[in-house]
PDB file of C-alpha atoms in Angstrom:
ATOM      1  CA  UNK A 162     -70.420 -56.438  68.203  1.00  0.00           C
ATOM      2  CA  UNK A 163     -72.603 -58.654  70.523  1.00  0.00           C
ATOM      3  CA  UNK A 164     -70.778 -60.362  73.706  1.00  0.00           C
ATOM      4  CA  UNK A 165     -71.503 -63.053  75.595  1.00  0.00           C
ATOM      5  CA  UNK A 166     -69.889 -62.228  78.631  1.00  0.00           C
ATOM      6  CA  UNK A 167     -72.476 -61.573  81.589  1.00  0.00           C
ATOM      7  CA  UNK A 168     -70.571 -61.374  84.159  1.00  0.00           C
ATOM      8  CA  UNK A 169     -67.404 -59.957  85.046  1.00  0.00           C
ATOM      9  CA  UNK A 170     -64.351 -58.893  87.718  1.00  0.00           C
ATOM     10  CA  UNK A 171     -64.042 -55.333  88.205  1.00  0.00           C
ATOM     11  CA  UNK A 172     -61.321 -53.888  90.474  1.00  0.00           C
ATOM     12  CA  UNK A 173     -61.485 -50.220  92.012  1.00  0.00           C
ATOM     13  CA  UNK A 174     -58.102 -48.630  92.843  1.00  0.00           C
ATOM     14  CA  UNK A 175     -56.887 -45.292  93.893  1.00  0.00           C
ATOM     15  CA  UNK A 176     -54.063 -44.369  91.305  1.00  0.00           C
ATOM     16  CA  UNK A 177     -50.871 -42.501  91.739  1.00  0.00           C
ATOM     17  CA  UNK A 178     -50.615 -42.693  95.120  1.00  0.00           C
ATOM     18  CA  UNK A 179     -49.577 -46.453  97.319  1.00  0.00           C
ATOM     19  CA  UNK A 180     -52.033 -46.028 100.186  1.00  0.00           C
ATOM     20  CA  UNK A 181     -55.987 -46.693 100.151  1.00  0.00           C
ATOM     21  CA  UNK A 182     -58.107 -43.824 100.009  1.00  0.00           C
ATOM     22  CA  UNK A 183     -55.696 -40.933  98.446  1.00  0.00           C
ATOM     23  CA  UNK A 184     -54.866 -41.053  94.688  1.00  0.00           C
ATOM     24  CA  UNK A 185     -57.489 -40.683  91.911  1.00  0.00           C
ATOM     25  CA  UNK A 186     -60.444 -43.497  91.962  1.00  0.00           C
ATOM     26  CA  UNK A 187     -60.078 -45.803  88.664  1.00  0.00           C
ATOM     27  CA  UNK A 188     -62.807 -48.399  88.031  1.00  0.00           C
ATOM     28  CA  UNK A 189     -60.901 -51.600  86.064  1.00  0.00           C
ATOM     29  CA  UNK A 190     -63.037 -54.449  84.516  1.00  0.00           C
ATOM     30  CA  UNK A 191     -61.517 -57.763  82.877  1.00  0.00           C
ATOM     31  CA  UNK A 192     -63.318 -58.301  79.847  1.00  0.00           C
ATOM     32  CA  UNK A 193     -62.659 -61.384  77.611  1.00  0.00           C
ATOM     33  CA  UNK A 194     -63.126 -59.533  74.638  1.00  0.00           C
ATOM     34  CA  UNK A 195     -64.745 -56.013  73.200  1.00  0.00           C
ATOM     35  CA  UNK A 196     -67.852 -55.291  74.379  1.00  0.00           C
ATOM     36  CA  UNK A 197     -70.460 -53.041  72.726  1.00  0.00           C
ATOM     37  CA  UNK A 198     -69.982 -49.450  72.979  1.00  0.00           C
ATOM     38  CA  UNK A 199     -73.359 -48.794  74.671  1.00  0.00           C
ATOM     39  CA  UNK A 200     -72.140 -51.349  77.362  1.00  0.00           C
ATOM     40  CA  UNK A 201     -69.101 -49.768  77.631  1.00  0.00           C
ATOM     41  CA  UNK A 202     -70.949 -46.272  78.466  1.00  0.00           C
ATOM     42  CA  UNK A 203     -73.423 -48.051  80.812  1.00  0.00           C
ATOM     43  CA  UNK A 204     -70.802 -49.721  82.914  1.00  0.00           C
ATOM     44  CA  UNK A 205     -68.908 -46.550  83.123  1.00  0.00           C
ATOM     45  CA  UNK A 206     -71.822 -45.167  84.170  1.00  0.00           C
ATOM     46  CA  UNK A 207     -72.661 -47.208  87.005  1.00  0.00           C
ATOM     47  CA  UNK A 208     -69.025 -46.579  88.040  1.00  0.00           C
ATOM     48  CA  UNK A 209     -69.274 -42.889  87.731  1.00  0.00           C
ATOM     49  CA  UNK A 210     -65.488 -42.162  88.459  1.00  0.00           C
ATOM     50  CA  UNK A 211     -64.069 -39.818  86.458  1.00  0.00           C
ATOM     51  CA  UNK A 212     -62.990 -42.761  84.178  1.00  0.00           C
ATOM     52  CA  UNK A 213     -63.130 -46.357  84.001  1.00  0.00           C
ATOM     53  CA  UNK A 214     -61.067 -49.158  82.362  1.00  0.00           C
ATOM     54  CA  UNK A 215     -61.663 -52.264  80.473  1.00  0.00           C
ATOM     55  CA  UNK A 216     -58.557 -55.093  80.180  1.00  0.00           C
ATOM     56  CA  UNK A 217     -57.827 -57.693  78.414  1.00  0.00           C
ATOM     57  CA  UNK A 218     -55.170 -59.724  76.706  1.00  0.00           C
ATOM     58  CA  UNK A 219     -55.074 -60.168  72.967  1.00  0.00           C
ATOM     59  CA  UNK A 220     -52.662 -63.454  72.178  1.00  0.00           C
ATOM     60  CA  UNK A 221     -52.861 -62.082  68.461  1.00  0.00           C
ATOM     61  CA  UNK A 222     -51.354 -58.939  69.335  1.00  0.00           C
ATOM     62  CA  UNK A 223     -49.321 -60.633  72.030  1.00  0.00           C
ATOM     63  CA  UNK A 224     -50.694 -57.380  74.446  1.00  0.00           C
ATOM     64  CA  UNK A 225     -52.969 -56.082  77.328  1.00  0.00           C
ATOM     65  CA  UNK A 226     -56.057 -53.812  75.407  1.00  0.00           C
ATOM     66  CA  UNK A 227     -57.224 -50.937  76.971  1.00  0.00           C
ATOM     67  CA  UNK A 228     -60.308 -49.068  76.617  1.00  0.00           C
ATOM     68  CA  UNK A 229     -61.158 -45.995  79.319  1.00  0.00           C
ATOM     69  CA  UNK A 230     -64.401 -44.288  78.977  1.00  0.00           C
ATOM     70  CA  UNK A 231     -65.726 -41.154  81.491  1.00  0.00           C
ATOM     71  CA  UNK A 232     -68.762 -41.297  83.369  1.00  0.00           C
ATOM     72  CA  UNK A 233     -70.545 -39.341  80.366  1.00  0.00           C
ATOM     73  CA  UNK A 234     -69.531 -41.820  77.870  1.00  0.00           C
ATOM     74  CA  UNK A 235     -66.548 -40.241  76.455  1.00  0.00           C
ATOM     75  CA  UNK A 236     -63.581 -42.465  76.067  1.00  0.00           C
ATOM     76  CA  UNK A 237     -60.153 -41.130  76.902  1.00  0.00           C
ATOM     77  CA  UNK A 238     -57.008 -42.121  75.065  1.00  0.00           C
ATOM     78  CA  UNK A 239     -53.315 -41.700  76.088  1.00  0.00           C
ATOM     79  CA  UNK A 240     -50.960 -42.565  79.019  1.00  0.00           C
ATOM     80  CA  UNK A 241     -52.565 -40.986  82.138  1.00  0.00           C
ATOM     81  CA  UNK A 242     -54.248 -42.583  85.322  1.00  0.00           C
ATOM     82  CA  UNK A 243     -57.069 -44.653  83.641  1.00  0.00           C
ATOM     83  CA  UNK A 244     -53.563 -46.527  81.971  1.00  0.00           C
ATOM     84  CA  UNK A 245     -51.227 -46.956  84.860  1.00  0.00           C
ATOM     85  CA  UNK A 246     -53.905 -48.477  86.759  1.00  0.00           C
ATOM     86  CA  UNK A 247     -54.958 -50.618  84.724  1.00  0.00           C
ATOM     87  CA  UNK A 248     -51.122 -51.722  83.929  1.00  0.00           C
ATOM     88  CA  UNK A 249     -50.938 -51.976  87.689  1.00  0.00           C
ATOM     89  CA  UNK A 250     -53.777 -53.907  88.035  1.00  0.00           C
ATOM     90  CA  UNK A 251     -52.650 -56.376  85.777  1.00  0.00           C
ATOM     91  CA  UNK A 252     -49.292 -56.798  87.213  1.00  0.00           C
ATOM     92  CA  UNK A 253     -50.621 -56.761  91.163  1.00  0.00           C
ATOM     93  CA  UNK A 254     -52.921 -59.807  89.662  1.00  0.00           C
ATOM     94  CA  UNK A 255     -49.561 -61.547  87.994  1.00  0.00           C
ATOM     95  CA  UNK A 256     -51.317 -61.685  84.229  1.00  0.00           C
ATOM     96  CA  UNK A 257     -47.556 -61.635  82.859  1.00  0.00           C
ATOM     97  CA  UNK A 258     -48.834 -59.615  79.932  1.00  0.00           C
ATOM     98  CA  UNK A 259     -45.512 -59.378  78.732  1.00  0.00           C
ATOM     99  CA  UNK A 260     -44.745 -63.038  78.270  1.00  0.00           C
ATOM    100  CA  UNK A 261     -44.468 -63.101  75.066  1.00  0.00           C
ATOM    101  CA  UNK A 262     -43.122 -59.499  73.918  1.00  0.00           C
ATOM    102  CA  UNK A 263     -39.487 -60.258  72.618  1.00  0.00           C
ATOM    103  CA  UNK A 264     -38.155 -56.322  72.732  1.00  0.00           C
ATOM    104  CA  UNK A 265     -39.286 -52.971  74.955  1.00  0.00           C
ATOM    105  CA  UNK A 266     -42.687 -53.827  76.710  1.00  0.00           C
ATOM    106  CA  UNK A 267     -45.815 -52.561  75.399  1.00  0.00           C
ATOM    107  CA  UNK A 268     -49.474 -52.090  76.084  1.00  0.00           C
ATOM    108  CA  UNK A 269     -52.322 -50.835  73.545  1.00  0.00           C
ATOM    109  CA  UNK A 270     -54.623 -47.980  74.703  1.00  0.00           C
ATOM    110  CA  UNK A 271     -57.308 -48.516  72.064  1.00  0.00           C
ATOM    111  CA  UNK A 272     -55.378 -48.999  68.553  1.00  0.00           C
ATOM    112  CA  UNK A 273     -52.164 -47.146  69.820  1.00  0.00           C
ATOM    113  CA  UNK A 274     -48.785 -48.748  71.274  1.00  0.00           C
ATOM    114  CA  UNK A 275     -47.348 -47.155  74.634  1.00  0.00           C
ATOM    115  CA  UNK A 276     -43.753 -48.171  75.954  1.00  0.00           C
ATOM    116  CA  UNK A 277     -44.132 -49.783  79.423  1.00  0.00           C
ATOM    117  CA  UNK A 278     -41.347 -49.832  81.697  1.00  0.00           C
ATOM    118  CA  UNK A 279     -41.728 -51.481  85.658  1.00  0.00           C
ATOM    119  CA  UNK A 280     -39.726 -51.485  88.346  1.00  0.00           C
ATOM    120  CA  UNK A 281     -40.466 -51.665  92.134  1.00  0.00           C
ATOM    121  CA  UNK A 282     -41.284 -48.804  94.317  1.00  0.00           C
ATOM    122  CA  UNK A 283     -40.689 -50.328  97.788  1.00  0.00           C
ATOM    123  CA  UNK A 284     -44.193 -50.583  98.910  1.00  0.00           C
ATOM    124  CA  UNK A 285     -44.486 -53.998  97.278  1.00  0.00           C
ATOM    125  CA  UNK A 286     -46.497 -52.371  94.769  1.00  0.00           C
ATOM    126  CA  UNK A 287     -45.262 -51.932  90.949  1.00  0.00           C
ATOM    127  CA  UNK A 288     -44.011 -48.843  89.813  1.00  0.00           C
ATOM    128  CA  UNK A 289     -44.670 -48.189  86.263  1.00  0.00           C
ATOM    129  CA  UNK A 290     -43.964 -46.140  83.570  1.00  0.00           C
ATOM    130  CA  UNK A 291     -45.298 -44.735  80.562  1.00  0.00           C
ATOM    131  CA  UNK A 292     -44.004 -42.812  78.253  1.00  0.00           C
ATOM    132  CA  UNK A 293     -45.763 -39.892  76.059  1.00  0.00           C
ATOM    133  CA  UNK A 294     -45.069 -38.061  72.981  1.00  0.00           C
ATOM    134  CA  UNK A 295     -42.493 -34.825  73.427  1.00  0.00           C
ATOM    135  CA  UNK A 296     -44.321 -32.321  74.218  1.00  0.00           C
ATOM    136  CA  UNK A 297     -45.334 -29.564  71.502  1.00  0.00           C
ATOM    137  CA  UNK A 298     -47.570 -25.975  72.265  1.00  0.00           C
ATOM    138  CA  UNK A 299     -50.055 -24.573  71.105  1.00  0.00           C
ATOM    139  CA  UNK A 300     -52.152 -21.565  71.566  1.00  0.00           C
ATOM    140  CA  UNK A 301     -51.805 -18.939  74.310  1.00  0.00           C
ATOM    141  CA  UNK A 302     -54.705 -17.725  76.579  1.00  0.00           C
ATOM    142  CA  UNK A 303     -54.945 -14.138  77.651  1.00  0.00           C
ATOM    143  CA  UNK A 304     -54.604 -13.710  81.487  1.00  0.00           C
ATOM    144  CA  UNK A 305     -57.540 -11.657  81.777  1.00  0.00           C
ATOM    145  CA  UNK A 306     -59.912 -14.118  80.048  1.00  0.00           C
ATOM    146  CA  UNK A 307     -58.326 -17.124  81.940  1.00  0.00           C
ATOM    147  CA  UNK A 308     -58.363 -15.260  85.273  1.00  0.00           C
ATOM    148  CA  UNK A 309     -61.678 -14.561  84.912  1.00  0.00           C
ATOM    149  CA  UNK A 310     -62.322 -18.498  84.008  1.00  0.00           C
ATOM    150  CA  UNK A 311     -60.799 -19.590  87.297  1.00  0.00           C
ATOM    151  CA  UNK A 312     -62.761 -17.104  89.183  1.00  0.00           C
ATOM    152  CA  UNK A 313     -59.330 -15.447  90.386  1.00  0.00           C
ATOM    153  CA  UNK A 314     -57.679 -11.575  89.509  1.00  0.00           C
ATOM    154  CA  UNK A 315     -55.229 -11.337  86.900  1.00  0.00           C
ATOM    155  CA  UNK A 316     -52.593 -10.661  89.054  1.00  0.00           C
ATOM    156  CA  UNK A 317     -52.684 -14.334  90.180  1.00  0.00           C
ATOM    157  CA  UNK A 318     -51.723 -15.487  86.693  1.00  0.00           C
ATOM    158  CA  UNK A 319     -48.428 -13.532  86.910  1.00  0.00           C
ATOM    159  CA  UNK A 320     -45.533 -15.716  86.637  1.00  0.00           C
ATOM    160  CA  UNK A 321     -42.512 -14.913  85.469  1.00  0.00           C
ATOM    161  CA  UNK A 322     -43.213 -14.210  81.281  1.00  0.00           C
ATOM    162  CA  UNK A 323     -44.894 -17.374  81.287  1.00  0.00           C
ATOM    163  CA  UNK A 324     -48.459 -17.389  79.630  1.00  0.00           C
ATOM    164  CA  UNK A 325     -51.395 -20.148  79.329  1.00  0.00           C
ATOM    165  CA  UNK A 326     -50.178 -22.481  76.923  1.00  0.00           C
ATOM    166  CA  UNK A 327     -51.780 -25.082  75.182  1.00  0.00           C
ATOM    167  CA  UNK A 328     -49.636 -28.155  75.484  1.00  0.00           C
ATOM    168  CA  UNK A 329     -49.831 -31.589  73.756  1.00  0.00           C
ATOM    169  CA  UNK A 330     -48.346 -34.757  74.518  1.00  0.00           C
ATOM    170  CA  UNK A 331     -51.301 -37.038  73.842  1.00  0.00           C
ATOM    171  CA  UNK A 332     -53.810 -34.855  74.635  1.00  0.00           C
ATOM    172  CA  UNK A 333     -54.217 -30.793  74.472  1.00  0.00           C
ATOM    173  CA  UNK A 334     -54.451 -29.277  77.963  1.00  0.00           C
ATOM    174  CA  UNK A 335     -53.892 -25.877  79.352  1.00  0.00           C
ATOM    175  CA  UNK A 336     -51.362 -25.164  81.009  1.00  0.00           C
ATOM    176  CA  UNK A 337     -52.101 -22.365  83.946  1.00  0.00           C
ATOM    177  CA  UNK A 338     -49.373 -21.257  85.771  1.00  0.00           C
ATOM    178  CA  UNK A 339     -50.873 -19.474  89.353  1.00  0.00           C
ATOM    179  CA  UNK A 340     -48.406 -17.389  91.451  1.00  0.00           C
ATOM    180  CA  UNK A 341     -48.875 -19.103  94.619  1.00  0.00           C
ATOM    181  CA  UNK A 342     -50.415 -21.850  96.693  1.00  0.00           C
ATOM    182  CA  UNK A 343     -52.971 -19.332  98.131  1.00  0.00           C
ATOM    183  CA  UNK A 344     -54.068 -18.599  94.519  1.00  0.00           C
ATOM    184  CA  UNK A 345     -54.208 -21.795  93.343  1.00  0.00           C
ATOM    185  CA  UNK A 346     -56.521 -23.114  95.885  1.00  0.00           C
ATOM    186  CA  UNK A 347     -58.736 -20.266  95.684  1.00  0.00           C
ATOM    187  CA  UNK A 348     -59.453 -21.079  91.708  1.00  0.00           C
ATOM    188  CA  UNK A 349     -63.266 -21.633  91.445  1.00  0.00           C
ATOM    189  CA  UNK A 350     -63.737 -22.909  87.897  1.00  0.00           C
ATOM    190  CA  UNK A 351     -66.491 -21.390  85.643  1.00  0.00           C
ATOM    191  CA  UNK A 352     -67.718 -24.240  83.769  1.00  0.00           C
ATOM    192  CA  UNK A 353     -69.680 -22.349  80.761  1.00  0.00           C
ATOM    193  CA  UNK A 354     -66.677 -20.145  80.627  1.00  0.00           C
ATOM    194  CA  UNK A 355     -63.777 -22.824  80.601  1.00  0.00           C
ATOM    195  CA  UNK A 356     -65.644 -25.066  77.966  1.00  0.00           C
ATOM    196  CA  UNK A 357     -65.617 -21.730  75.574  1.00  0.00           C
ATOM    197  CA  UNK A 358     -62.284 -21.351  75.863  1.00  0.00           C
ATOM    198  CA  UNK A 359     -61.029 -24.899  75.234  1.00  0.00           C
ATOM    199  CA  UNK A 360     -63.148 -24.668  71.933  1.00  0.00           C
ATOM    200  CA  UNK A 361     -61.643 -21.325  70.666  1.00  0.00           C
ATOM    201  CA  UNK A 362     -58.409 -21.769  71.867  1.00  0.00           C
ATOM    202  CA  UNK A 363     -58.205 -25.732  71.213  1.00  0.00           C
ATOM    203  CA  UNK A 364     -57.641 -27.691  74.272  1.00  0.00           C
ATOM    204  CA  UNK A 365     -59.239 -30.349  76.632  1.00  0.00           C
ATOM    205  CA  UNK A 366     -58.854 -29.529  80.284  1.00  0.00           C
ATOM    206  CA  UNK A 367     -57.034 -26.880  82.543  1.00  0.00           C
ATOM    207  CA  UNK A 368     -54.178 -28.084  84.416  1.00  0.00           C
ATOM    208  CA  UNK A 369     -53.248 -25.245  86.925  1.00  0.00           C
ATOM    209  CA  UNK A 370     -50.311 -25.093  88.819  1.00  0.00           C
ATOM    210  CA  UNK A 371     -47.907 -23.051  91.228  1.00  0.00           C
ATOM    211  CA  UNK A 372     -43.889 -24.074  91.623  1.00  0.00           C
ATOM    212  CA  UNK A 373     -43.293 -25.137  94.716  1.00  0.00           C
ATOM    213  CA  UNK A 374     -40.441 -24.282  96.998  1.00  0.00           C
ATOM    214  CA  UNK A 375     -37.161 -25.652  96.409  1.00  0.00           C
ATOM    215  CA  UNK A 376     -37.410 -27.581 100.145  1.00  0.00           C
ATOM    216  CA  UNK A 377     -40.350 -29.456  99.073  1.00  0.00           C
ATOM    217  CA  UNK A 378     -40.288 -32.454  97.332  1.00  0.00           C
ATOM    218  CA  UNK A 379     -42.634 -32.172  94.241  1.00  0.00           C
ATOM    219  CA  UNK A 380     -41.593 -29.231  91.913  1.00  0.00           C
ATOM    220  CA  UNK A 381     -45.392 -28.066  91.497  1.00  0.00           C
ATOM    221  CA  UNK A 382     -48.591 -28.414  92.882  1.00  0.00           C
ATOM    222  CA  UNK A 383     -51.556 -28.717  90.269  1.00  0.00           C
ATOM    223  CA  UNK A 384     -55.434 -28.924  90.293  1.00  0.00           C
ATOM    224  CA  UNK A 385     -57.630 -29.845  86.967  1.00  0.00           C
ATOM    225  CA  UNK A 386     -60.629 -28.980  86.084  1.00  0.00           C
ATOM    226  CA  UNK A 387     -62.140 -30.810  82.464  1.00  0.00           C
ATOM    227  CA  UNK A 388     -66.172 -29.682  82.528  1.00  0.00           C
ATOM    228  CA  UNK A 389     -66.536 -30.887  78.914  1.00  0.00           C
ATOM    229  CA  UNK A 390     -66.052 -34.298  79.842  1.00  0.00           C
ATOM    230  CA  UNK A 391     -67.723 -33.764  83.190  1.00  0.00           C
ATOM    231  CA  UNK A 392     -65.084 -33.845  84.999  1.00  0.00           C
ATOM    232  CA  UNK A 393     -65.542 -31.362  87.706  1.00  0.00           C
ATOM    233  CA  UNK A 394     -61.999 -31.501  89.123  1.00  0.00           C
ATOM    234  CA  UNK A 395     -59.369 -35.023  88.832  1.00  0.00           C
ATOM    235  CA  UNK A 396     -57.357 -35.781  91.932  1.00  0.00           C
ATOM    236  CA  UNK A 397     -54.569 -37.072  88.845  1.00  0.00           C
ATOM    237  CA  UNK A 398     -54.340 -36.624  86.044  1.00  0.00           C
ATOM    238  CA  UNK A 399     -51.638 -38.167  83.695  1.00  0.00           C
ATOM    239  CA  UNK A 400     -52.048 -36.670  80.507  1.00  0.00           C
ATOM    240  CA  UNK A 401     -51.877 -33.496  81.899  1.00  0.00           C
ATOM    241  CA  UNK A 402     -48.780 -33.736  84.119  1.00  0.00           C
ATOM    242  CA  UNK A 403     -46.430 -34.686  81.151  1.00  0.00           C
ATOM    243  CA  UNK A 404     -47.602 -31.427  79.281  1.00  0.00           C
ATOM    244  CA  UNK A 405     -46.646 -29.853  82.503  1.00  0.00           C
ATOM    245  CA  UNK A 406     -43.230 -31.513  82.471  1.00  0.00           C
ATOM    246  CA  UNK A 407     -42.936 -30.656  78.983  1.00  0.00           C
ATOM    247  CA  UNK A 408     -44.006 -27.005  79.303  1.00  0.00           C
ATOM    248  CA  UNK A 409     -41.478 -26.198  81.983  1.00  0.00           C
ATOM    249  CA  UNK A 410     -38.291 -28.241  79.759  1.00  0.00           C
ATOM    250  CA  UNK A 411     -39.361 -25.714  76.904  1.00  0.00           C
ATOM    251  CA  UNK A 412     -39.159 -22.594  79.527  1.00  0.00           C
ATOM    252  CA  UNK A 413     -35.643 -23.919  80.188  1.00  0.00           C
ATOM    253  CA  UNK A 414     -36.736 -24.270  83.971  1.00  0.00           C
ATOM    254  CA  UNK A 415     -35.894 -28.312  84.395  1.00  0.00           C
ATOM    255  CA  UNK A 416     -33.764 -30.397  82.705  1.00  0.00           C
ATOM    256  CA  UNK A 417     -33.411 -34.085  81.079  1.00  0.00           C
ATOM    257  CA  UNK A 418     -32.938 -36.954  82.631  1.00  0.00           C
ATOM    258  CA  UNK A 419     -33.744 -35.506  85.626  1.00  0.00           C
ATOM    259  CA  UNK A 420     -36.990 -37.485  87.991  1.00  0.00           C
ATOM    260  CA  UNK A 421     -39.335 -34.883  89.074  1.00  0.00           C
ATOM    261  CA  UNK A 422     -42.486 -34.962  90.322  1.00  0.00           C
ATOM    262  CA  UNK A 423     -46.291 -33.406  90.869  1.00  0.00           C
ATOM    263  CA  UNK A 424     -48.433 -32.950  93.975  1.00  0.00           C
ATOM    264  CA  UNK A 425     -52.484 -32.918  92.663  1.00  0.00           C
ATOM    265  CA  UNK A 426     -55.045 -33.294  94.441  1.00  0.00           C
ATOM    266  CA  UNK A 427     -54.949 -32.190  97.555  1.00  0.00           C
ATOM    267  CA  UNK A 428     -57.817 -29.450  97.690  1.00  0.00           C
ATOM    268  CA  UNK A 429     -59.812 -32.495  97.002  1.00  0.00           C
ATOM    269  CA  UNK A 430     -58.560 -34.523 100.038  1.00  0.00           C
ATOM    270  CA  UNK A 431     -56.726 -37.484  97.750  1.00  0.00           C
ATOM    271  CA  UNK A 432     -53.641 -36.355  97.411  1.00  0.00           C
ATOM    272  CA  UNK A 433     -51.289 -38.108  94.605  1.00  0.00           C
ATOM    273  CA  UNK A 434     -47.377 -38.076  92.919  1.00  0.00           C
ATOM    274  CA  UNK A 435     -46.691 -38.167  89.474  1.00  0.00           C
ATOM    275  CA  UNK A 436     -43.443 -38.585  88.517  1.00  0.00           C
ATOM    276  CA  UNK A 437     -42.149 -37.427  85.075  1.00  0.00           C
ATOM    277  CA  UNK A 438     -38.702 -37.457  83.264  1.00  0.00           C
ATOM    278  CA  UNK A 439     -38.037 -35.716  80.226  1.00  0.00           C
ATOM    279  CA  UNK A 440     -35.798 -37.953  77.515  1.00  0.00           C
ATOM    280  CA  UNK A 441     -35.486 -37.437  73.810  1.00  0.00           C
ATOM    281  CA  UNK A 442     -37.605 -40.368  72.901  1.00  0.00           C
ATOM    282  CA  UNK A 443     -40.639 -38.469  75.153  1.00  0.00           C
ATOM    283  CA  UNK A 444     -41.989 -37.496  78.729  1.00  0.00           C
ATOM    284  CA  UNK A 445     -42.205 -40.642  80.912  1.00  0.00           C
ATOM    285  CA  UNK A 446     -44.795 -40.503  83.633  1.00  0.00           C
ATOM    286  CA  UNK A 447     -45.018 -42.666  86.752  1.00  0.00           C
ATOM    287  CA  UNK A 448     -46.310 -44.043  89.535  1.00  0.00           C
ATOM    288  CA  UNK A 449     -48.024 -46.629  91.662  1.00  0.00           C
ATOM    289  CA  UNK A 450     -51.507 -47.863  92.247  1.00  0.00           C
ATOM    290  CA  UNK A 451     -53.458 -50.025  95.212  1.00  0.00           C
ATOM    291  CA  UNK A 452     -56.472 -52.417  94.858  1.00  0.00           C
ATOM    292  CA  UNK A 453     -58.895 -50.967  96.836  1.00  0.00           C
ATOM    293  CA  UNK A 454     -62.069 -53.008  96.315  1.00  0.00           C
ATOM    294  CA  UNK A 455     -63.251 -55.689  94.283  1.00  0.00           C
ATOM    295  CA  UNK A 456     -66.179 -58.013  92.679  1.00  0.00           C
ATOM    296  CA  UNK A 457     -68.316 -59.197  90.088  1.00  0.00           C
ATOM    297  CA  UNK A 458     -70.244 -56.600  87.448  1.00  0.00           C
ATOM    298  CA  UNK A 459     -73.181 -57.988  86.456  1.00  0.00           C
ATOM    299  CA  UNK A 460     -74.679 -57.080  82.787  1.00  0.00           C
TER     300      UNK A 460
END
């Protein structure tokens, strides 16, 4: 469809994280209704953060719409860091997109319903929720042929009995588990060979991780690497973290009802927290976001 819109606000924040300059980089522009597809992909473009968001509010569906698209044009679905800061966004800007929802609040990532919940953090910054599908798994990866994939020994991908595991939520990442923190920041990703494996093994990205120790206050630390999307490495990213939460409930290593949390990002110098907690209904994820710049978009 055509648009008339020519100009429009954009917002950049740094997601899962409350201070500037840490977090994962999210791109946010209010639109006033869909936009063409190639406009989506050229804005997103222009951006070129891992993903950018588009907002707005539909009084017939009595919701905020969200659309998230990567740098390369592919658009991402699901409740991870293009979502929360866009929810954030909204509710830093005092939209009140739940004005008129009589029950649970709800936004709509493309044609799909997610459960909101917000509460404060005590930054003066919203703390919000999202929750995800349970988690289910799917294929394992042999060590070898991961190991090799990370550019690490096999050895490093010793933990415990557990194995790479394909885990869904809303999306189908890898989970890796590394032995230690050494390891884990040593992973050099092999593009070519990563993007074979996620087609014969069906998933999206590589979420690698190493448990933490018990004196530290995030139960894992994670990197994730996504080459066919383009996405080099994510400082955060949300739809892999509940996998993670829901790969180590299955191994009978955490428990419900429980708030835990992930450290990502940190090899990459923009460190983040996401929070998860598993329930029966699904994995809710959490966290915070801060404006850090914003102005008009031109088109």
């Amino acid at each position: 469809m055509t648009t008339e819109q020519r100009s429009m606000q954009y917002y950049v924040l740094d997601v899962f994280t409350h201070e500037r300059f840490k977090g994962n980089q999210l791109a946010v522009v209010v639109i006033n209704k869909e936009l063409d597809l190639k406009l989506y992909h050229d804005i997103s473009r222009e951006f070129n953060y891992s993903e950018t968001s588009f907002i707005h509010y539909s009084k017939e569906e009595k919701a905020l719409k969200v659309r998230s698209f990567t740098a390369t044009g592919v658009e991402i679905n699901g409740a991870g860091h293009n979502l929360l800061g866009a929810i954030c966004l909204a509710e830093l800007k005092d939209m009140n997109i739940f004005r008129h929802q009589e029950k649970a609040p709800f936004v709509i990532m493309k044609d799909e319903r997610i459960p909101i919940s917000i509460e404060n953090n005590g930054h003066d910054l919203p703390y919000v929720g999202m929750l995800q599908k349970p988690a289910t798994t799917g294929n394992t990866v042999p060590i070898e042929d991961m190991a090799a994939a990370l550019s690490l020994q096999p050895e490093d991908l010793v933990v415990r009995d557990w194995q790479p595991t394909v885990v869904r939520t809303e999306v189908a990442h890898l989970m890796i588990p590394i032995k230690n923190m050494e390891a884990l920041n040593r992973a050099v990703p092999v593009k070519s060979s990563l993007k074979n494996l996620a087609t014969g093994y069906g998933f999206e990205g590589c979420y690698c991780f190493t448990i933490t120790d018990k004196d530290t206050p995030q139960i894992a630390q994670a990197r994730f690497f996504n080459p066919g999307i383009g996405i080099d490495e994510d400082a955060a990213t949300g739809s892999a973290a509940g996998p993670l939460g829901g790969f180590l409930f299955l191994k009978g290593y955490i428990h419900q009802h429980t708030d835990y949390s992930i450290l990502q990002g940190v090899k990459m110098n923009q460190p983040s927290v996401l929070r998860f907690r598993i329930t029966p209904e699904g994995i809710w994820l959490s966290g915070s976001s801060i404006i850090v710049m914003e102005g008009i978009l031109h088109v």
